[in-house]
mmCIF file of C-alpha atoms in Angstrom:
data_model
loop_
_atom_site.group_PDB
_atom_site.id
_atom_site.type_symbol
_atom_site.label_atom_id
_atom_site.label_comp_id
_atom_site.label_asym_id
_atom_site.label_seq_id
_atom_site.Cartn_x
_atom_site.Cartn_y
_atom_site.Cartn_z
ATOM 1 C CA MET A 1 114.528 101.434 131.637
ATOM 2 C CA LYS A 2 112.241 99.204 129.597
ATOM 3 C CA ALA A 3 111.467 100.241 126.014
ATOM 4 C CA ALA A 4 109.893 98.716 122.895
ATOM 5 C CA VAL A 5 112.642 98.996 120.281
ATOM 6 C CA THR A 6 112.380 98.599 116.513
ATOM 7 C CA LEU A 7 115.589 96.773 115.653
ATOM 8 C CA LYS A 8 115.030 96.169 111.934
ATOM 9 C CA THR A 9 112.488 97.398 109.391
ATOM 10 C CA GLY A 10 109.348 95.269 109.461
ATOM 11 C CA LYS A 11 110.439 93.215 112.487
ATOM 12 C CA GLY A 12 108.031 94.638 115.042
ATOM 13 C CA PHE A 13 108.673 96.023 118.512
ATOM 14 C CA THR A 14 111.071 94.225 120.859
ATOM 15 C CA THR A 15 110.894 95.007 124.567
ATOM 16 C CA THR A 16 114.361 95.415 126.052
ATOM 17 C CA GLU A 17 116.348 97.392 128.607
ATOM 18 C CA ILE A 18 118.026 100.613 127.427
ATOM 19 C CA ARG A 19 119.615 103.631 129.099
ATOM 20 C CA ILE A 20 118.180 107.142 129.047
ATOM 21 C CA ALA A 21 120.370 110.219 129.622
ATOM 22 C CA ASP A 22 119.888 112.898 132.253
ATOM 23 C CA PRO A 23 118.196 116.104 131.052
ATOM 24 C CA ILE A 24 120.358 118.962 129.820
ATOM 25 C CA GLY A 25 119.455 122.431 128.569
ATOM 26 C CA ARG A 26 115.704 122.682 128.043
ATOM 27 C CA GLU A 27 114.997 118.959 128.276
ATOM 28 C CA VAL A 28 112.345 117.427 130.510
ATOM 29 C CA LEU A 29 112.403 113.860 131.841
ATOM 30 C CA VAL A 30 108.922 112.349 131.831
ATOM 31 C CA ASP A 31 107.756 109.218 133.629
ATOM 32 C CA VAL A 32 105.471 107.847 130.898
ATOM 33 C CA LYS A 33 102.082 106.783 132.255
ATOM 34 C CA ALA A 34 100.311 106.182 128.932
ATOM 35 C CA SER A 35 101.338 105.903 125.280
ATOM 36 C CA GLY A 36 98.866 105.562 122.399
ATOM 37 C CA LEU A 37 99.349 103.320 119.379
ATOM 38 C CA CYS A 38 99.005 105.516 116.307
ATOM 39 C CA LEU A 39 99.226 103.846 112.890
ATOM 40 C CA THR A 40 102.035 106.233 111.957
ATOM 41 C CA ASP A 41 104.386 104.489 114.382
ATOM 42 C CA HIS A 42 103.491 101.116 112.869
ATOM 43 C CA SER A 43 104.201 102.528 109.417
ATOM 44 C CA LEU A 44 107.601 103.792 110.590
ATOM 45 C CA MET A 45 108.384 100.323 111.885
ATOM 46 C CA ALA A 46 107.127 98.493 108.792
ATOM 47 C CA ASN A 47 108.643 100.712 106.089
ATOM 48 C CA ASP A 48 112.021 102.307 105.434
ATOM 49 C CA PHE A 49 111.431 106.067 105.574
ATOM 50 C CA GLY A 50 115.104 106.788 106.116
ATOM 51 C CA PHE A 51 115.024 106.977 109.911
ATOM 52 C CA PRO A 52 118.012 105.323 111.591
ATOM 53 C CA LEU A 53 117.559 102.046 113.424
ATOM 54 C CA PRO A 54 117.387 100.813 116.117
ATOM 55 C CA ALA A 55 114.708 103.259 117.210
ATOM 56 C CA VAL A 56 112.111 103.861 119.884
ATOM 57 C CA PHE A 57 108.927 105.157 118.297
ATOM 58 C CA GLY A 58 105.670 106.198 119.955
ATOM 59 C CA HIS A 59 104.464 109.793 119.813
ATOM 60 C CA GLU A 60 101.235 109.845 121.858
ATOM 61 C CA LEU A 61 102.557 110.049 125.399
ATOM 62 C CA ALA A 62 101.314 111.409 128.691
ATOM 63 C CA GLY A 63 103.064 111.301 132.019
ATOM 64 C CA VAL A 64 104.583 113.092 134.995
ATOM 65 C CA VAL A 65 107.677 115.298 135.039
ATOM 66 C CA THR A 66 110.420 113.743 137.200
ATOM 67 C CA ALA A 67 113.389 115.986 136.349
ATOM 68 C CA VAL A 68 114.174 119.107 134.312
ATOM 69 C CA GLY A 69 117.258 120.521 132.643
ATOM 70 C CA PRO A 70 118.910 123.686 133.985
ATOM 71 C CA ASP A 71 117.386 125.946 131.314
ATOM 72 C CA VAL A 72 113.771 124.734 131.614
ATOM 73 C CA THR A 73 111.411 127.535 132.627
ATOM 74 C CA GLU A 74 107.951 126.142 131.889
ATOM 75 C CA PHE A 75 107.782 122.876 133.838
ATOM 76 C CA GLN A 76 108.562 121.551 137.276
ATOM 77 C CA VAL A 77 108.680 118.129 138.890
ATOM 78 C CA GLY A 78 105.185 116.720 139.390
ATOM 79 C CA ASP A 79 103.544 118.430 136.409
ATOM 80 C CA HIS A 80 101.233 116.302 134.272
ATOM 81 C CA VAL A 81 102.265 116.671 130.633
ATOM 82 C CA VAL A 82 101.360 115.516 127.136
ATOM 83 C CA GLY A 83 103.873 115.144 124.307
ATOM 84 C CA CYS A 84 103.303 116.226 120.713
ATOM 85 C CA LEU A 85 105.271 115.361 117.590
ATOM 86 C CA VAL A 86 105.197 118.974 116.355
ATOM 87 C CA GLN A 87 108.809 120.111 116.674
ATOM 88 C CA TRP A 88 109.345 123.864 116.654
ATOM 89 C CA CYS A 89 112.309 126.067 117.459
ATOM 90 C CA GLY A 90 110.426 129.128 118.729
ATOM 91 C CA ARG A 91 112.765 131.535 116.946
ATOM 92 C CA CYS A 92 112.009 131.446 113.202
ATOM 93 C CA GLN A 93 109.377 133.679 111.610
ATOM 94 C CA PRO A 94 106.543 131.067 111.513
ATOM 95 C CA CYS A 95 107.157 130.246 115.185
ATOM 96 C CA ILE A 96 107.147 133.927 116.123
ATOM 97 C CA GLU A 97 103.816 134.231 114.312
ATOM 98 C CA GLY A 98 102.469 131.277 116.325
ATOM 99 C CA ILE A 99 102.433 128.810 113.422
ATOM 100 C CA GLN A 100 104.403 126.008 115.045
ATOM 101 C CA THR A 101 103.615 123.472 112.325
ATOM 102 C CA ASP A 102 105.494 125.625 109.779
ATOM 103 C CA CYS A 103 108.723 125.837 111.798
ATOM 104 C CA LEU A 104 111.818 126.254 109.613
ATOM 105 C CA ASN A 105 114.203 124.639 112.091
ATOM 106 C CA PRO A 106 112.354 121.770 113.810
ATOM 107 C CA LEU A 107 115.473 119.760 114.657
ATOM 108 C CA ALA A 108 116.565 122.531 117.019
ATOM 109 C CA VAL A 109 114.679 120.654 119.770
ATOM 110 C CA GLU A 110 116.863 117.542 119.401
ATOM 111 C CA ARG A 111 120.396 116.979 120.645
ATOM 112 C CA SER A 112 123.223 117.891 118.293
ATOM 113 C CA ALA A 113 125.650 115.357 116.838
ATOM 114 C CA GLY A 114 128.352 116.291 119.351
ATOM 115 C CA GLU A 115 126.188 115.664 122.406
ATOM 116 C CA GLU A 116 125.524 112.410 124.220
ATOM 117 C CA PRO A 117 122.512 110.628 122.660
ATOM 118 C CA ARG A 118 119.345 110.621 124.695
ATOM 119 C CA LEU A 119 118.863 106.853 124.325
ATOM 120 C CA VAL A 120 121.551 104.145 124.346
ATOM 121 C CA GLY A 121 121.264 100.384 124.025
ATOM 122 C CA SER A 122 123.764 97.566 124.426
ATOM 123 C CA ASP A 123 125.040 98.141 120.872
ATOM 124 C CA GLY A 124 125.128 101.934 120.892
ATOM 125 C CA PRO A 125 122.825 104.926 120.294
ATOM 126 C CA ILE A 126 119.105 104.432 119.698
ATOM 127 C CA TYR A 127 117.118 106.876 117.568
ATOM 128 C CA GLN A 128 114.333 108.696 119.419
ATOM 129 C CA GLY A 129 111.347 108.839 117.083
ATOM 130 C CA MET A 130 109.989 112.368 116.511
ATOM 131 C CA GLY A 131 111.873 113.666 119.527
ATOM 132 C CA LEU A 132 109.554 111.706 121.838
ATOM 133 C CA GLY A 133 110.165 107.946 121.951
ATOM 134 C CA GLY A 134 107.001 107.235 123.894
ATOM 135 C CA PHE A 135 107.101 103.415 123.725
ATOM 136 C CA ALA A 136 109.187 103.382 126.893
ATOM 137 C CA GLU A 137 108.980 103.790 130.642
ATOM 138 C CA LYS A 138 110.530 107.259 130.416
ATOM 139 C CA ALA A 139 110.969 109.934 127.754
ATOM 140 C CA LEU A 140 113.457 112.791 127.531
ATOM 141 C CA VAL A 141 111.780 115.627 125.621
ATOM 142 C CA HIS A 142 112.530 119.263 124.793
ATOM 143 C CA GLU A 143 110.077 121.486 126.625
ATOM 144 C CA ASN A 144 108.772 122.872 123.316
ATOM 145 C CA GLN A 145 107.215 119.463 122.581
ATOM 146 C CA LEU A 146 105.330 119.229 125.855
ATOM 147 C CA ALA A 147 102.140 120.808 127.144
ATOM 148 C CA ARG A 148 101.000 120.900 130.754
ATOM 149 C CA VAL A 149 97.485 119.545 131.359
ATOM 150 C CA ASN A 150 95.220 119.560 134.372
ATOM 151 C CA ASP A 151 95.602 116.734 136.882
ATOM 152 C CA GLU A 152 92.012 115.484 136.500
ATOM 153 C CA ILE A 153 92.260 113.968 133.023
ATOM 154 C CA PRO A 154 93.270 110.266 133.063
ATOM 155 C CA PHE A 155 96.624 109.616 131.427
ATOM 156 C CA SER A 156 95.108 107.088 129.009
ATOM 157 C CA ARG A 157 92.860 109.851 127.635
ATOM 158 C CA ALA A 158 95.465 112.598 127.805
ATOM 159 C CA ALA A 159 97.888 110.591 125.654
ATOM 160 C CA LEU A 160 95.565 110.866 122.656
ATOM 161 C CA LEU A 161 95.549 114.655 122.708
ATOM 162 C CA GLY A 162 99.010 115.110 121.187
ATOM 163 C CA CYS A 163 98.254 113.534 117.808
ATOM 164 C CA GLY A 164 94.790 112.208 116.946
ATOM 165 C CA THR A 165 92.936 114.968 118.755
ATOM 166 C CA VAL A 166 95.005 117.947 117.659
ATOM 167 C CA THR A 167 95.038 116.634 114.079
ATOM 168 C CA GLY A 168 91.299 116.026 113.723
ATOM 169 C CA ALA A 169 89.958 118.718 116.015
ATOM 170 C CA GLY A 170 92.597 121.218 114.946
ATOM 171 C CA ALA A 171 91.636 120.829 111.290
ATOM 172 C CA VAL A 172 88.098 121.853 112.238
ATOM 173 C CA ILE A 173 88.792 124.612 114.750
ATOM 174 C CA ASN A 174 92.155 126.037 113.657
ATOM 175 C CA SER A 175 92.427 125.313 109.936
ATOM 176 C CA ALA A 176 88.826 125.572 108.745
ATOM 177 C CA LYS A 177 87.523 127.719 111.591
ATOM 178 C CA VAL A 178 84.116 126.032 111.543
ATOM 179 C CA ALA A 179 81.520 128.358 113.039
ATOM 180 C CA PRO A 180 78.054 127.886 114.596
ATOM 181 C CA GLY A 181 75.506 126.929 111.953
ATOM 182 C CA ASP A 182 78.030 125.581 109.427
ATOM 183 C CA THR A 183 77.548 122.281 107.616
ATOM 184 C CA VAL A 184 80.304 119.688 107.737
ATOM 185 C CA ALA A 185 81.110 116.289 106.214
ATOM 186 C CA VAL A 186 83.855 114.037 107.566
ATOM 187 C CA ILE A 187 85.051 111.266 105.241
ATOM 188 C CA GLY A 188 86.746 108.568 107.302
ATOM 189 C CA THR A 189 85.719 107.928 110.905
ATOM 190 C CA GLY A 190 88.780 106.431 112.553
ATOM 191 C CA GLY A 191 90.352 108.175 115.527
ATOM 192 C CA VAL A 192 91.214 111.385 113.669
ATOM 193 C CA GLY A 193 87.812 111.532 111.992
ATOM 194 C CA LEU A 194 85.982 111.049 115.279
ATOM 195 C CA ASN A 195 87.968 113.917 116.765
ATOM 196 C CA ALA A 196 86.986 116.079 113.791
ATOM 197 C CA ILE A 197 83.333 115.216 114.401
ATOM 198 C CA ALA A 198 83.622 115.981 118.126
ATOM 199 C CA ALA A 199 85.236 119.334 117.347
ATOM 200 C CA ALA A 200 82.561 120.199 114.789
ATOM 201 C CA ARG A 201 79.934 119.656 117.470
ATOM 202 C CA LEU A 202 81.985 121.706 119.940
ATOM 203 C CA ALA A 203 82.204 124.504 117.345
ATOM 204 C CA GLY A 204 78.420 124.525 116.887
ATOM 205 C CA ALA A 205 78.100 122.996 113.405
ATOM 206 C CA LYS A 206 74.443 122.527 112.466
ATOM 207 C CA THR A 207 74.846 119.460 110.265
ATOM 208 C CA ILE A 208 77.668 116.915 110.686
ATOM 209 C CA ILE A 209 77.714 114.099 108.125
ATOM 210 C CA ALA A 210 79.960 111.108 108.834
ATOM 211 C CA VAL A 211 81.065 108.918 105.889
ATOM 212 C CA ASP A 212 82.631 105.463 106.146
ATOM 213 C CA ILE A 213 82.289 101.941 104.796
ATOM 214 C CA GLN A 214 81.759 100.271 108.191
ATOM 215 C CA ASP A 215 78.456 100.588 110.035
ATOM 216 C CA THR A 216 80.158 100.007 113.394
ATOM 217 C CA LYS A 217 82.322 103.097 112.830
ATOM 218 C CA LEU A 218 79.304 105.101 111.730
ATOM 219 C CA ASP A 219 77.445 104.073 114.875
ATOM 220 C CA MET A 220 80.392 105.343 116.889
ATOM 221 C CA ALA A 221 80.380 108.585 114.897
ATOM 222 C CA THR A 222 76.927 109.387 116.235
ATOM 223 C CA ARG A 223 78.307 109.148 119.792
ATOM 224 C CA PHE A 224 80.782 111.877 118.903
ATOM 225 C CA GLY A 225 78.188 114.209 117.398
ATOM 226 C CA ALA A 226 77.391 113.149 113.819
ATOM 227 C CA THR A 227 73.851 114.193 112.902
ATOM 228 C CA HIS A 228 73.790 111.991 109.772
ATOM 229 C CA VAL A 229 75.766 108.946 108.601
ATOM 230 C CA VAL A 230 76.499 107.670 105.094
ATOM 231 C CA ASN A 231 77.828 104.199 104.278
ATOM 232 C CA SER A 232 79.758 104.848 101.074
ATOM 233 C CA ARG A 233 79.876 101.145 100.305
ATOM 234 C CA ASN A 234 76.125 101.212 99.725
ATOM 235 C CA THR A 235 75.503 104.651 98.225
ATOM 236 C CA ASP A 236 77.232 107.472 96.385
ATOM 237 C CA PRO A 237 78.590 109.604 99.249
ATOM 238 C CA VAL A 238 78.745 112.824 97.244
ATOM 239 C CA GLU A 239 75.122 112.583 96.142
ATOM 240 C CA GLU A 240 74.032 111.735 99.679
ATOM 241 C CA ILE A 241 76.033 114.577 101.253
ATOM 242 C CA ARG A 242 74.604 117.044 98.764
ATOM 243 C CA ARG A 243 71.084 115.729 99.376
ATOM 244 C CA ILE A 244 71.353 115.966 103.176
ATOM 245 C CA SER A 245 72.981 119.394 103.156
ATOM 246 C CA GLY A 246 70.879 120.890 100.386
ATOM 247 C CA GLY A 247 73.572 121.323 97.744
ATOM 248 C CA GLY A 248 76.871 120.643 99.487
ATOM 249 C CA VAL A 249 78.585 121.363 102.779
ATOM 250 C CA ASP A 250 80.540 124.377 103.919
ATOM 251 C CA TYR A 251 83.482 122.134 104.840
ATOM 252 C CA ALA A 252 84.276 118.600 103.682
ATOM 253 C CA PHE A 253 87.090 116.977 105.648
ATOM 254 C CA GLU A 254 88.959 114.080 104.013
ATOM 255 C CA ILE A 255 90.754 112.014 106.659
ATOM 256 C CA ILE A 256 91.841 108.885 104.778
ATOM 257 C CA GLY A 257 94.458 110.165 102.332
ATOM 258 C CA LEU A 258 93.225 108.415 99.185
ATOM 259 C CA PRO A 259 92.867 110.288 95.868
ATOM 260 C CA ALA A 260 89.349 108.899 95.372
ATOM 261 C CA THR A 261 88.069 110.156 98.720
ATOM 262 C CA GLN A 262 89.927 113.453 98.330
ATOM 263 C CA MET A 263 88.020 114.004 95.098
ATOM 264 C CA GLN A 264 84.800 113.138 96.922
ATOM 265 C CA ALA A 265 85.524 115.855 99.480
ATOM 266 C CA ILE A 266 86.093 118.402 96.741
ATOM 267 C CA ALA A 267 82.874 117.394 95.012
ATOM 268 C CA ALA A 268 80.894 117.414 98.282
ATOM 269 C CA ALA A 269 81.814 121.002 99.143
ATOM 270 C CA LYS A 270 79.195 123.534 98.140
ATOM 271 C CA THR A 271 79.774 126.532 95.876
ATOM 272 C CA SER A 272 82.358 128.670 97.711
ATOM 273 C CA GLY A 273 82.835 125.769 100.129
ATOM 274 C CA THR A 274 86.117 124.228 101.258
ATOM 275 C CA ALA A 275 87.585 120.747 100.952
ATOM 276 C CA VAL A 276 90.040 120.204 103.814
ATOM 277 C CA LEU A 277 92.614 117.484 103.077
ATOM 278 C CA VAL A 278 93.782 115.990 106.368
ATOM 279 C CA GLY A 279 94.686 112.413 105.452
ATOM 280 C CA MET A 280 98.265 111.827 104.310
ATOM 281 C CA GLY A 281 98.566 110.084 100.961
ATOM 282 C CA LYS A 282 101.332 107.720 99.931
ATOM 283 C CA PRO A 283 104.420 109.221 98.250
ATOM 284 C CA GLY A 284 103.580 110.054 94.638
ATOM 285 C CA ALA A 285 99.802 110.032 95.150
ATOM 286 C CA LYS A 286 98.026 112.637 93.017
ATOM 287 C CA ILE A 287 94.616 114.048 92.264
ATOM 288 C CA GLU A 288 93.590 115.645 88.968
ATOM 289 C CA ILE A 289 91.171 118.549 88.696
ATOM 290 C CA GLU A 290 89.632 119.777 85.479
ATOM 291 C CA THR A 291 90.153 123.538 85.641
ATOM 292 C CA SER A 292 87.361 124.381 83.251
ATOM 293 C CA ALA A 293 85.112 127.396 83.588
ATOM 294 C CA ALA A 294 82.503 125.178 85.224
ATOM 295 C CA PHE A 295 84.900 124.306 88.039
ATOM 296 C CA LEU A 296 86.264 127.825 88.425
ATOM 297 C CA ALA A 297 82.705 129.082 88.798
ATOM 298 C CA THR A 298 82.294 126.985 91.962
ATOM 299 C CA HIS A 299 84.793 129.233 93.811
ATOM 300 C CA LYS A 300 85.839 126.236 95.924
ATOM 301 C CA THR A 301 88.882 126.206 98.193
ATOM 302 C CA ILE A 302 91.116 123.150 98.568
ATOM 303 C CA LYS A 303 93.045 123.419 101.819
ATOM 304 C CA ALA A 304 95.931 121.155 102.780
ATOM 305 C CA VAL A 305 96.423 120.709 106.534
ATOM 306 C CA MET A 306 99.207 119.169 108.614
ATOM 307 C CA MET A 307 98.684 118.317 112.301
ATOM 308 C CA GLY A 308 95.579 120.482 112.521
ATOM 309 C CA SER A 309 97.537 123.769 112.311
ATOM 310 C CA THR A 310 98.235 123.072 115.964
ATOM 311 C CA ASN A 311 99.618 125.391 118.586
ATOM 312 C CA LEU A 312 100.271 122.643 121.099
ATOM 313 C CA LYS A 313 100.783 124.873 124.131
ATOM 314 C CA ARG A 314 97.311 126.353 123.595
ATOM 315 C CA ASP A 315 95.344 123.488 122.085
ATOM 316 C CA ILE A 316 96.291 120.449 124.183
ATOM 317 C CA PRO A 317 95.374 122.055 127.541
ATOM 318 C CA PHE A 318 92.122 123.328 125.984
ATOM 319 C CA TYR A 319 90.977 119.864 124.872
ATOM 320 C CA ALA A 320 91.976 118.413 128.246
ATOM 321 C CA ASP A 321 89.838 121.018 129.997
ATOM 322 C CA MET A 322 86.931 120.350 127.644
ATOM 323 C CA TYR A 323 87.149 116.633 128.487
ATOM 324 C CA VAL A 324 87.155 117.278 132.227
ATOM 325 C CA ALA A 325 84.153 119.600 131.773
ATOM 326 C CA GLY A 326 82.254 116.790 130.002
ATOM 327 C CA ARG A 327 82.227 118.654 126.691
ATOM 328 C CA TYR A 328 84.661 116.530 124.669
ATOM 329 C CA ASN A 329 84.473 112.751 124.239
ATOM 330 C CA LEU A 330 87.772 110.928 124.658
ATOM 331 C CA ASP A 331 86.507 107.869 126.556
ATOM 332 C CA ASP A 332 85.093 106.146 123.477
ATOM 333 C CA LEU A 333 88.395 106.536 121.636
ATOM 334 C CA VAL A 334 90.199 104.158 124.005
ATOM 335 C CA THR A 335 89.310 100.610 123.069
ATOM 336 C CA ASN A 336 92.028 98.725 124.961
ATOM 337 C CA GLU A 337 94.643 99.389 127.615
ATOM 338 C CA ILE A 338 97.660 97.126 127.097
ATOM 339 C CA SER A 339 101.182 96.418 128.362
ATOM 340 C CA ILE A 340 104.346 97.470 126.561
ATOM 341 C CA ASP A 341 104.890 93.803 125.623
ATOM 342 C CA GLU A 342 101.637 93.678 123.602
ATOM 343 C CA ILE A 343 102.300 96.318 120.941
ATOM 344 C CA ASP A 344 102.562 93.958 117.950
ATOM 345 C CA GLU A 345 99.347 92.160 118.850
ATOM 346 C CA ALA A 346 97.555 95.451 119.455
ATOM 347 C CA TYR A 347 98.527 96.750 116.006
ATOM 348 C CA ASP A 348 97.174 93.542 114.464
ATOM 349 C CA SER A 349 93.842 94.250 116.184
ATOM 350 C CA LEU A 350 93.914 97.884 115.051
ATOM 351 C CA ALA A 351 94.283 96.766 111.439
ATOM 352 C CA SER A 352 91.090 94.707 111.756
ATOM 353 C CA GLY A 353 88.978 97.859 112.081
ATOM 354 C CA THR A 354 87.434 96.774 115.387
ATOM 355 C CA VAL A 355 89.744 98.930 117.511
ATOM 356 C CA ILE A 356 89.930 102.735 117.558
ATOM 357 C CA ARG A 357 92.957 103.125 119.815
ATOM 358 C CA SER A 358 94.974 100.875 122.097
ATOM 359 C CA VAL A 359 96.951 102.644 124.801
ATOM 360 C CA ILE A 360 99.933 101.321 126.723
ATOM 361 C CA THR A 361 99.306 101.891 130.431
ATOM 362 C CA ARG A 362 101.417 99.030 131.873
ATOM 363 C CA PHE A 363 105.188 99.277 131.541
#
């Protein structure tokens, strides 16, 4: 099959032919119809995070089941499915409690060292990024990392559900539990931020304030449900959020992962409000908080969130159904549909800020 392989750190994605194994155990073979380009995969290519190379990355995939292992109980050939990078064993205490993102044994969904590798190239085994390897014509995935979706959602839209949507929307609905009438600020309006805004509208938030430094992104934020926009290049975002909301918001979501904007989220939350930190900072990044009586008297909560506290079997089908019902905007997230040979160029465009998401739909 054809796959875009990262051969060396920082050397991009090379399209080549590799071999994929037959499914065993609880594995599902998926004919990949769409695969989104998340910046995380570019970061894994460009930096040495300790993952073995060569590797096939890509973790926003949607496709059709073509074969199943002998122990698969949830899927059958012909099902439309979406992959998610949340790896969970289903047996540890967090998994039993339904908190998949806190799984204590996530590698249980991958093949063991004594088993045939899922992916093999001309020079030997190829690492399958995050148990998915979606930058390829086919993917061999443990059934725990897949969710079945309805047949009406286009694959190019469905692919986004497994990362950007569950991260942004999940932070709002699962982690913060935004309720009707709440006030919300979202700092950073890329793909994850737009999903957070869409979910805040779906949850019934009264005021949704979008913050960014690019007017084009803020214009897009209004299409997803923002009631107010703030260009933080031109004005103090904390002062403006507090002015619009009348003293601070119930929930301030920081999507970027920078200490400066994380501190803005904390400051923008009202007394007894919550700052929800969604964006992942660089290793070693820190924020400092003065724990004086004045701060303690604010009764604020600072909540760290990973992958939107997602239960992928529940959440991904829900967002797909909301899209089909016309209640959740995914169309405006897809800027370009590309071929598997255009990944490097598409990431260059994504870095320019003019693209929300490119999706591979031609393999």
